[in-house]
Amino acid sequence: MTKQLVERKMMTAFMSSPGFSVCSLFECSYFWMIAAMALPPPDPEFVLRGTAAPVHTLHFSCRGQEPEFPILFSGSANGLVQIWNLKTHRVDKTMDGHGGKSVYWVETIHGRDGLLSQGRDQKICLWDLAEGRNVVTDSISVDSVGFCRCSLLKVAQDRWLIAMPANDPDEVQVLELPSKTSVCTLKPEAGAKLGMPMCLKLWQVHKTHELINSGISDVTIRQDRKILATAGWDYRIRIFGWKKVKPLAVLDYHTATVHCVAFSDHSRPSERLLAAGSNDQRISIWSLYNRT
């Protein structure tokens, strides 16, 4: 029996019952309106399996080739970087450059021809992916033993700034790439005890917002700056409006801590995706708020 037929039969029975009135009809209509508004959050578009380890980082690359199609880079606790084809939902390539140590940050440079990966082996590896290659051509030593991901910001053609944990556990070092020249070291104010940095993001300054739910592993902002997503220790993904940081949705799919979230940079808004990686060894792919 269809939903419309069920609703029609229930309405007919209600209207024929003793004590029916116009006010009762409005109450019934209000009930159905509230029920329609309280829809559950959507399910993932699809789920990627096959990492064989918790997923600690994700990064999309959609542009640079014609026809445009998205690929997804993931880094896992087993030290592997995998390149996912989102048309086939399968791994196209698996790369091992961190000696089995967990990979917890990946970022493309030079379009899809270069990749940076950061691992628990205290190295940032530069990969050459051009013309089917997958070789490490350079590396940067990171003295920090924490889990703080680096952050990359393009400042000019073939020039980037990279922020990373410094030798001192409460400082942040900024280098220029590809020269690896030190730009500055960020230090806390005198007397401040901020502890070890857990997350870095090179960004042109925005307001702050206090979250109700503590335990956030990752934050990402969609390129159109309309929504942002957070990865939670409570197994959930939360979606916020960027302008006022207003809560929009809670996505409840994963069965363990969500470590990372990433938006695709597809030029067609209707095809933009959100990916989330979890300790449950799965990557969920979502399509959310894509109408212009």
mmCIF file of C-alpha atoms in Angstrom:
data_model
loop_
_atom_site.group_PDB
_atom_site.id
_atom_site.type_symbol
_atom_site.label_atom_id
_atom_site.label_comp_id
_atom_site.label_asym_id
_atom_site.label_seq_id
_atom_site.Cartn_x
_atom_site.Cartn_y
_atom_site.Cartn_z
ATOM 1 C CA MET A 1 0.000 0.000 0.000
ATOM 2 C CA THR A 2 1.431 3.385 -0.962
ATOM 3 C CA LYS A 3 2.109 6.143 1.533
ATOM 4 C CA GLN A 4 -0.503 8.389 -0.153
ATOM 5 C CA LEU A 5 -3.196 5.700 0.139
ATOM 6 C CA VAL A 6 -2.408 5.125 3.819
ATOM 7 C CA GLU A 7 -2.632 8.852 4.510
ATOM 8 C CA ARG A 8 -5.963 9.108 2.628
ATOM 9 C CA LYS A 9 -7.490 6.172 4.554
ATOM 10 C CA MET A 10 -6.325 7.620 7.902
ATOM 11 C CA MET A 11 -7.734 11.052 7.037
ATOM 12 C CA THR A 12 -11.082 9.542 5.961
ATOM 13 C CA ALA A 13 -11.376 7.577 9.191
ATOM 14 C CA PHE A 14 -10.458 10.659 11.213
ATOM 15 C CA MET A 15 -13.037 12.871 9.497
ATOM 16 C CA SER A 16 -15.823 10.276 9.971
ATOM 17 C CA SER A 17 -15.109 9.831 13.685
ATOM 18 C CA PRO A 18 -17.378 11.377 16.395
ATOM 19 C CA GLY A 19 -16.314 14.816 17.531
ATOM 20 C CA PHE A 20 -14.685 15.758 14.230
ATOM 21 C CA SER A 21 -14.356 19.504 13.718
ATOM 22 C CA VAL A 22 -12.527 21.992 11.534
ATOM 23 C CA CYS A 23 -10.124 22.591 14.434
ATOM 24 C CA SER A 24 -9.410 18.872 14.543
ATOM 25 C CA LEU A 25 -8.676 18.937 10.822
ATOM 26 C CA PHE A 26 -6.139 21.730 11.334
ATOM 27 C CA GLU A 27 -4.560 19.757 14.188
ATOM 28 C CA CYS A 28 -4.274 16.715 11.928
ATOM 29 C CA SER A 29 -2.743 18.763 9.119
ATOM 30 C CA TYR A 30 -0.261 20.268 11.573
ATOM 31 C CA PHE A 31 0.679 16.776 12.773
ATOM 32 C CA TRP A 32 1.422 15.616 9.221
ATOM 33 C CA MET A 33 3.421 18.783 8.504
ATOM 34 C CA ILE A 34 5.598 18.221 11.590
ATOM 35 C CA ALA A 35 6.045 14.546 10.664
ATOM 36 C CA ALA A 36 7.156 15.530 7.166
ATOM 37 C CA MET A 37 9.648 18.069 8.542
ATOM 38 C CA ALA A 38 11.206 15.545 10.952
ATOM 39 C CA LEU A 39 12.720 13.452 8.194
ATOM 40 C CA PRO A 40 15.733 11.351 9.153
ATOM 41 C CA PRO A 41 19.158 12.373 7.794
ATOM 42 C CA PRO A 42 20.120 10.860 4.437
ATOM 43 C CA ASP A 43 22.064 7.660 3.929
ATOM 44 C CA PRO A 44 25.467 7.682 2.193
ATOM 45 C CA GLU A 45 25.481 7.654 -1.603
ATOM 46 C CA PHE A 46 27.832 4.667 -1.333
ATOM 47 C CA VAL A 47 30.533 3.242 0.939
ATOM 48 C CA LEU A 48 34.120 2.327 0.063
ATOM 49 C CA ARG A 49 35.576 -0.776 1.691
ATOM 50 C CA GLY A 50 38.974 -2.400 1.367
ATOM 51 C CA THR A 51 41.388 -0.241 3.348
ATOM 52 C CA ALA A 52 42.006 -3.112 5.820
ATOM 53 C CA ALA A 53 42.810 -0.472 8.472
ATOM 54 C CA PRO A 54 41.322 2.636 10.113
ATOM 55 C CA VAL A 55 41.143 5.588 7.706
ATOM 56 C CA HIS A 56 42.959 8.650 9.059
ATOM 57 C CA THR A 57 42.918 11.120 6.153
ATOM 58 C CA LEU A 58 41.080 11.855 2.898
ATOM 59 C CA HIS A 59 41.609 14.262 0.007
ATOM 60 C CA PHE A 60 39.634 14.755 -3.217
ATOM 61 C CA SER A 61 41.027 15.735 -6.601
ATOM 62 C CA CYS A 62 38.441 16.422 -9.293
ATOM 63 C CA ARG A 63 40.015 18.843 -11.735
ATOM 64 C CA GLY A 64 42.916 18.906 -14.118
ATOM 65 C CA GLN A 65 41.706 16.271 -16.564
ATOM 66 C CA GLU A 66 38.946 16.078 -19.155
ATOM 67 C CA PRO A 67 36.350 14.807 -18.859
ATOM 68 C CA GLU A 68 36.230 15.892 -15.245
ATOM 69 C CA PHE A 69 35.856 13.040 -12.770
ATOM 70 C CA PRO A 70 36.641 12.757 -9.063
ATOM 71 C CA ILE A 71 39.311 10.608 -7.494
ATOM 72 C CA LEU A 72 39.857 10.235 -3.761
ATOM 73 C CA PHE A 73 43.137 9.780 -1.888
ATOM 74 C CA SER A 74 43.084 8.033 1.484
ATOM 75 C CA GLY A 75 45.739 7.393 4.116
ATOM 76 C CA SER A 76 45.358 4.561 6.625
ATOM 77 C CA ALA A 77 46.800 3.233 9.856
ATOM 78 C CA ASN A 78 48.638 0.483 7.944
ATOM 79 C CA GLY A 79 50.894 3.069 6.265
ATOM 80 C CA LEU A 80 49.257 2.865 2.831
ATOM 81 C CA VAL A 81 48.078 5.660 0.560
ATOM 82 C CA GLN A 82 45.292 4.513 -1.757
ATOM 83 C CA ILE A 83 43.817 6.204 -4.827
ATOM 84 C CA TRP A 84 40.095 5.456 -5.253
ATOM 85 C CA ASN A 85 38.192 5.608 -8.533
ATOM 86 C CA LEU A 86 34.757 6.931 -7.599
ATOM 87 C CA LYS A 87 33.201 5.645 -10.827
ATOM 88 C CA THR A 88 34.100 2.030 -10.101
ATOM 89 C CA HIS A 89 34.192 2.425 -6.275
ATOM 90 C CA ARG A 90 37.479 0.535 -6.284
ATOM 91 C CA VAL A 91 41.149 1.221 -5.552
ATOM 92 C CA ASP A 92 43.148 2.178 -8.642
ATOM 93 C CA LYS A 93 46.541 2.313 -6.931
ATOM 94 C CA THR A 94 48.111 1.543 -3.543
ATOM 95 C CA MET A 95 51.355 3.222 -2.440
ATOM 96 C CA ASP A 96 53.611 2.463 0.528
ATOM 97 C CA GLY A 97 56.177 5.110 1.463
ATOM 98 C CA HIS A 98 56.007 5.294 5.245
ATOM 99 C CA GLY A 99 57.308 1.891 6.302
ATOM 100 C CA GLY A 100 53.980 0.653 7.632
ATOM 101 C CA LYS A 101 53.512 3.696 9.898
ATOM 102 C CA SER A 102 50.118 5.387 9.957
ATOM 103 C CA VAL A 103 49.442 8.017 7.267
ATOM 104 C CA TYR A 104 47.342 10.870 8.631
ATOM 105 C CA TRP A 105 47.568 13.682 6.018
ATOM 106 C CA VAL A 106 47.557 13.755 2.209
ATOM 107 C CA GLU A 107 47.322 16.707 -0.185
ATOM 108 C CA THR A 108 47.770 17.069 -3.953
ATOM 109 C CA ILE A 109 50.038 19.628 -5.605
ATOM 110 C CA HIS A 110 50.627 20.339 -9.301
ATOM 111 C CA GLY A 111 47.083 19.165 -10.040
ATOM 112 C CA ARG A 112 47.133 15.376 -9.829
ATOM 113 C CA ASP A 113 50.808 15.033 -10.684
ATOM 114 C CA GLY A 114 52.128 15.457 -7.143
ATOM 115 C CA LEU A 115 51.100 14.331 -3.690
ATOM 116 C CA LEU A 116 52.262 15.119 -0.158
ATOM 117 C CA SER A 117 51.734 12.473 2.538
ATOM 118 C CA GLN A 118 52.538 12.743 6.252
ATOM 119 C CA GLY A 119 53.117 9.665 8.386
ATOM 120 C CA ARG A 120 53.909 8.522 11.900
ATOM 121 C CA ASP A 121 57.428 7.789 10.682
ATOM 122 C CA GLN A 122 57.955 11.557 11.178
ATOM 123 C CA LYS A 123 58.265 12.214 7.454
ATOM 124 C CA ILE A 124 56.373 14.179 4.836
ATOM 125 C CA CYS A 125 56.849 12.454 1.484
ATOM 126 C CA LEU A 126 56.574 14.164 -1.909
ATOM 127 C CA TRP A 127 55.244 11.728 -4.533
ATOM 128 C CA ASP A 128 55.587 12.001 -8.301
ATOM 129 C CA LEU A 129 52.329 10.685 -9.809
ATOM 130 C CA ALA A 130 52.751 12.036 -13.351
ATOM 131 C CA GLU A 131 52.283 9.595 -16.243
ATOM 132 C CA GLY A 132 51.408 6.701 -13.977
ATOM 133 C CA ARG A 133 54.450 6.988 -11.706
ATOM 134 C CA ASN A 134 54.227 6.545 -7.921
ATOM 135 C CA VAL A 135 57.692 7.284 -6.543
ATOM 136 C CA VAL A 136 58.864 9.369 -3.582
ATOM 137 C CA THR A 137 61.131 12.120 -4.912
ATOM 138 C CA ASP A 138 61.738 14.142 -1.727
ATOM 139 C CA SER A 139 60.874 14.229 1.972
ATOM 140 C CA ILE A 140 60.739 16.598 4.951
ATOM 141 C CA SER A 141 61.543 15.503 8.494
ATOM 142 C CA VAL A 142 58.968 16.297 11.185
ATOM 143 C CA ASP A 143 60.291 16.085 14.735
ATOM 144 C CA SER A 144 56.868 16.021 16.406
ATOM 145 C CA VAL A 145 55.611 12.613 17.558
ATOM 146 C CA GLY A 146 51.957 13.722 17.812
ATOM 147 C CA PHE A 147 49.067 13.256 15.403
ATOM 148 C CA CYS A 148 48.822 16.882 14.225
ATOM 149 C CA ARG A 149 48.248 17.113 10.476
ATOM 150 C CA CYS A 150 50.151 19.633 8.396
ATOM 151 C CA SER A 151 48.361 22.359 6.435
ATOM 152 C CA LEU A 152 49.154 23.563 2.898
ATOM 153 C CA LEU A 153 48.355 26.951 1.342
ATOM 154 C CA LYS A 154 49.140 27.910 -2.252
ATOM 155 C CA VAL A 155 50.597 31.444 -2.388
ATOM 156 C CA ALA A 156 51.764 31.646 -6.023
ATOM 157 C CA GLN A 157 52.300 29.478 -9.086
ATOM 158 C CA ASP A 158 54.366 26.471 -7.933
ATOM 159 C CA ARG A 159 54.852 27.988 -4.456
ATOM 160 C CA TRP A 160 53.198 26.886 -1.221
ATOM 161 C CA LEU A 161 53.384 27.459 2.515
ATOM 162 C CA ILE A 162 53.238 24.400 4.753
ATOM 163 C CA ALA A 163 52.550 24.603 8.504
ATOM 164 C CA MET A 164 53.695 21.739 10.720
ATOM 165 C CA PRO A 165 54.413 20.984 14.393
ATOM 166 C CA ALA A 166 57.827 22.350 15.406
ATOM 167 C CA ASN A 167 60.615 20.846 17.527
ATOM 168 C CA ASP A 168 59.204 22.483 20.638
ATOM 169 C CA PRO A 169 55.917 20.670 21.386
ATOM 170 C CA ASP A 170 53.855 23.888 21.701
ATOM 171 C CA GLU A 171 55.195 25.644 18.583
ATOM 172 C CA VAL A 172 54.301 25.600 14.880
ATOM 173 C CA GLN A 173 56.802 25.907 12.048
ATOM 174 C CA VAL A 174 55.955 27.361 8.615
ATOM 175 C CA LEU A 175 58.076 26.447 5.575
ATOM 176 C CA GLU A 176 58.029 27.587 1.957
ATOM 177 C CA LEU A 177 57.865 24.876 -0.705
ATOM 178 C CA PRO A 178 59.553 23.619 -2.785
ATOM 179 C CA SER A 179 62.648 25.309 -1.303
ATOM 180 C CA LYS A 180 61.851 24.079 2.276
ATOM 181 C CA THR A 181 62.982 27.507 3.549
ATOM 182 C CA SER A 182 61.774 28.443 7.030
ATOM 183 C CA VAL A 183 59.312 31.351 6.933
ATOM 184 C CA CYS A 184 58.547 31.679 10.645
ATOM 185 C CA THR A 185 57.970 29.816 13.894
ATOM 186 C CA LEU A 186 54.723 30.499 15.746
ATOM 187 C CA LYS A 187 55.132 30.536 19.526
ATOM 188 C CA PRO A 188 52.540 30.942 22.314
ATOM 189 C CA GLU A 189 52.516 34.132 24.338
ATOM 190 C CA ALA A 190 54.770 34.238 27.389
ATOM 191 C CA GLY A 191 53.277 32.228 30.227
ATOM 192 C CA ALA A 192 50.635 30.581 28.057
ATOM 193 C CA LYS A 193 50.470 26.798 28.335
ATOM 194 C CA LEU A 194 48.606 25.715 25.221
ATOM 195 C CA GLY A 195 50.061 22.224 24.988
ATOM 196 C CA MET A 196 50.791 20.258 21.840
ATOM 197 C CA PRO A 197 48.922 21.421 18.699
ATOM 198 C CA MET A 198 46.420 18.801 17.504
ATOM 199 C CA CYS A 199 45.132 20.449 14.311
ATOM 200 C CA LEU A 200 46.471 23.146 11.956
ATOM 201 C CA LYS A 201 44.844 25.126 9.161
ATOM 202 C CA LEU A 202 46.387 27.954 7.154
ATOM 203 C CA TRP A 203 43.420 30.260 6.647
ATOM 204 C CA GLN A 204 42.527 33.968 6.181
ATOM 205 C CA VAL A 205 40.859 34.618 9.713
ATOM 206 C CA HIS A 206 37.169 33.965 10.418
ATOM 207 C CA LYS A 207 35.105 34.143 13.569
ATOM 208 C CA THR A 208 35.042 31.324 16.146
ATOM 209 C CA HIS A 209 32.161 29.130 17.256
ATOM 210 C CA GLU A 210 31.935 26.992 20.380
ATOM 211 C CA LEU A 211 30.663 23.468 19.712
ATOM 212 C CA ILE A 212 28.329 21.638 22.077
ATOM 213 C CA ASN A 213 29.833 18.226 21.301
ATOM 214 C CA SER A 214 33.494 17.887 22.264
ATOM 215 C CA GLY A 215 35.931 15.586 20.504
ATOM 216 C CA ILE A 216 36.383 16.829 16.932
ATOM 217 C CA SER A 217 38.969 15.000 14.813
ATOM 218 C CA ASP A 218 38.757 17.119 11.654
ATOM 219 C CA VAL A 219 37.006 20.130 10.121
ATOM 220 C CA THR A 220 36.599 20.912 6.426
ATOM 221 C CA ILE A 221 34.947 23.780 4.538
ATOM 222 C CA ARG A 222 33.369 23.319 1.109
ATOM 223 C CA GLN A 223 34.981 25.419 -1.620
ATOM 224 C CA ASP A 224 31.886 27.571 -2.121
ATOM 225 C CA ARG A 225 32.113 28.462 1.609
ATOM 226 C CA LYS A 226 28.452 27.618 2.196
ATOM 227 C CA ILE A 227 28.768 24.629 4.534
ATOM 228 C CA LEU A 228 31.384 22.970 6.721
ATOM 229 C CA ALA A 229 31.629 19.463 8.150
ATOM 230 C CA THR A 230 33.201 18.065 11.311
ATOM 231 C CA ALA A 231 34.420 14.540 12.113
ATOM 232 C CA GLY A 232 33.449 13.425 15.614
ATOM 233 C CA TRP A 233 34.797 11.097 18.256
ATOM 234 C CA ASP A 234 31.128 10.211 18.868
ATOM 235 C CA TYR A 235 31.025 8.417 15.457
ATOM 236 C CA ARG A 236 29.016 11.236 13.845
ATOM 237 C CA ILE A 237 29.510 13.775 11.062
ATOM 238 C CA ARG A 238 28.025 17.209 11.705
ATOM 239 C CA ILE A 239 27.116 19.723 8.996
ATOM 240 C CA PHE A 240 26.990 23.485 9.640
ATOM 241 C CA GLY A 241 26.142 26.539 7.591
ATOM 242 C CA TRP A 242 29.384 28.481 7.095
ATOM 243 C CA LYS A 243 28.033 32.040 7.312
ATOM 244 C CA LYS A 244 26.513 31.765 10.807
ATOM 245 C CA VAL A 245 27.912 28.339 11.796
ATOM 246 C CA LYS A 246 24.323 27.127 12.176
ATOM 247 C CA PRO A 247 23.848 23.337 12.724
ATOM 248 C CA LEU A 248 22.162 21.779 9.688
ATOM 249 C CA ALA A 249 22.417 17.989 10.003
ATOM 250 C CA VAL A 250 23.944 15.103 11.954
ATOM 251 C CA LEU A 251 25.003 12.119 9.841
ATOM 252 C CA ASP A 252 24.945 8.878 11.814
ATOM 253 C CA TYR A 253 26.416 5.988 9.820
ATOM 254 C CA HIS A 254 29.798 4.956 11.202
ATOM 255 C CA THR A 255 30.287 2.562 14.109
ATOM 256 C CA ALA A 256 33.559 4.048 15.402
ATOM 257 C CA THR A 257 35.394 7.386 15.656
ATOM 258 C CA VAL A 258 35.268 9.468 12.471
ATOM 259 C CA HIS A 259 38.845 10.636 11.875
ATOM 260 C CA CYS A 260 38.540 12.766 8.749
ATOM 261 C CA VAL A 261 36.164 14.579 6.397
ATOM 262 C CA ALA A 262 36.788 16.060 2.937
ATOM 263 C CA PHE A 263 34.715 17.891 0.308
ATOM 264 C CA SER A 264 35.249 17.369 -3.402
ATOM 265 C CA ASP A 265 36.176 20.388 -5.539
ATOM 266 C CA HIS A 266 34.057 19.446 -8.547
ATOM 267 C CA SER A 267 33.175 22.499 -10.649
ATOM 268 C CA ARG A 268 29.561 21.344 -11.083
ATOM 269 C CA PRO A 269 27.804 21.980 -7.736
ATOM 270 C CA SER A 270 25.322 19.145 -8.253
ATOM 271 C CA GLU A 271 28.185 16.634 -8.315
ATOM 272 C CA ARG A 272 30.043 17.778 -5.196
ATOM 273 C CA LEU A 273 30.582 15.082 -2.592
ATOM 274 C CA LEU A 274 31.552 14.734 1.052
ATOM 275 C CA ALA A 275 33.748 11.829 2.168
ATOM 276 C CA ALA A 276 34.270 10.646 5.753
ATOM 277 C CA GLY A 277 36.818 8.101 6.987
ATOM 278 C CA SER A 278 36.467 6.154 10.217
ATOM 279 C CA ASN A 279 38.134 3.770 12.600
ATOM 280 C CA ASP A 280 35.599 1.182 11.347
ATOM 281 C CA GLN A 281 37.767 0.925 8.162
ATOM 282 C CA ARG A 282 35.055 2.383 5.921
ATOM 283 C CA ILE A 283 34.794 5.545 3.836
ATOM 284 C CA SER A 284 31.274 6.959 3.462
ATOM 285 C CA ILE A 285 30.431 9.176 0.484
ATOM 286 C CA TRP A 286 27.605 11.730 0.794
ATOM 287 C CA SER A 287 25.769 14.217 -1.443
ATOM 288 C CA LEU A 288 24.480 17.156 0.639
ATOM 289 C CA TYR A 289 23.022 20.647 0.023
ATOM 290 C CA ASN A 290 24.156 20.738 -3.585
ATOM 291 C CA ARG A 291 21.436 22.968 -4.991
ATOM 292 C CA THR A 292 22.711 26.374 -6.063
#
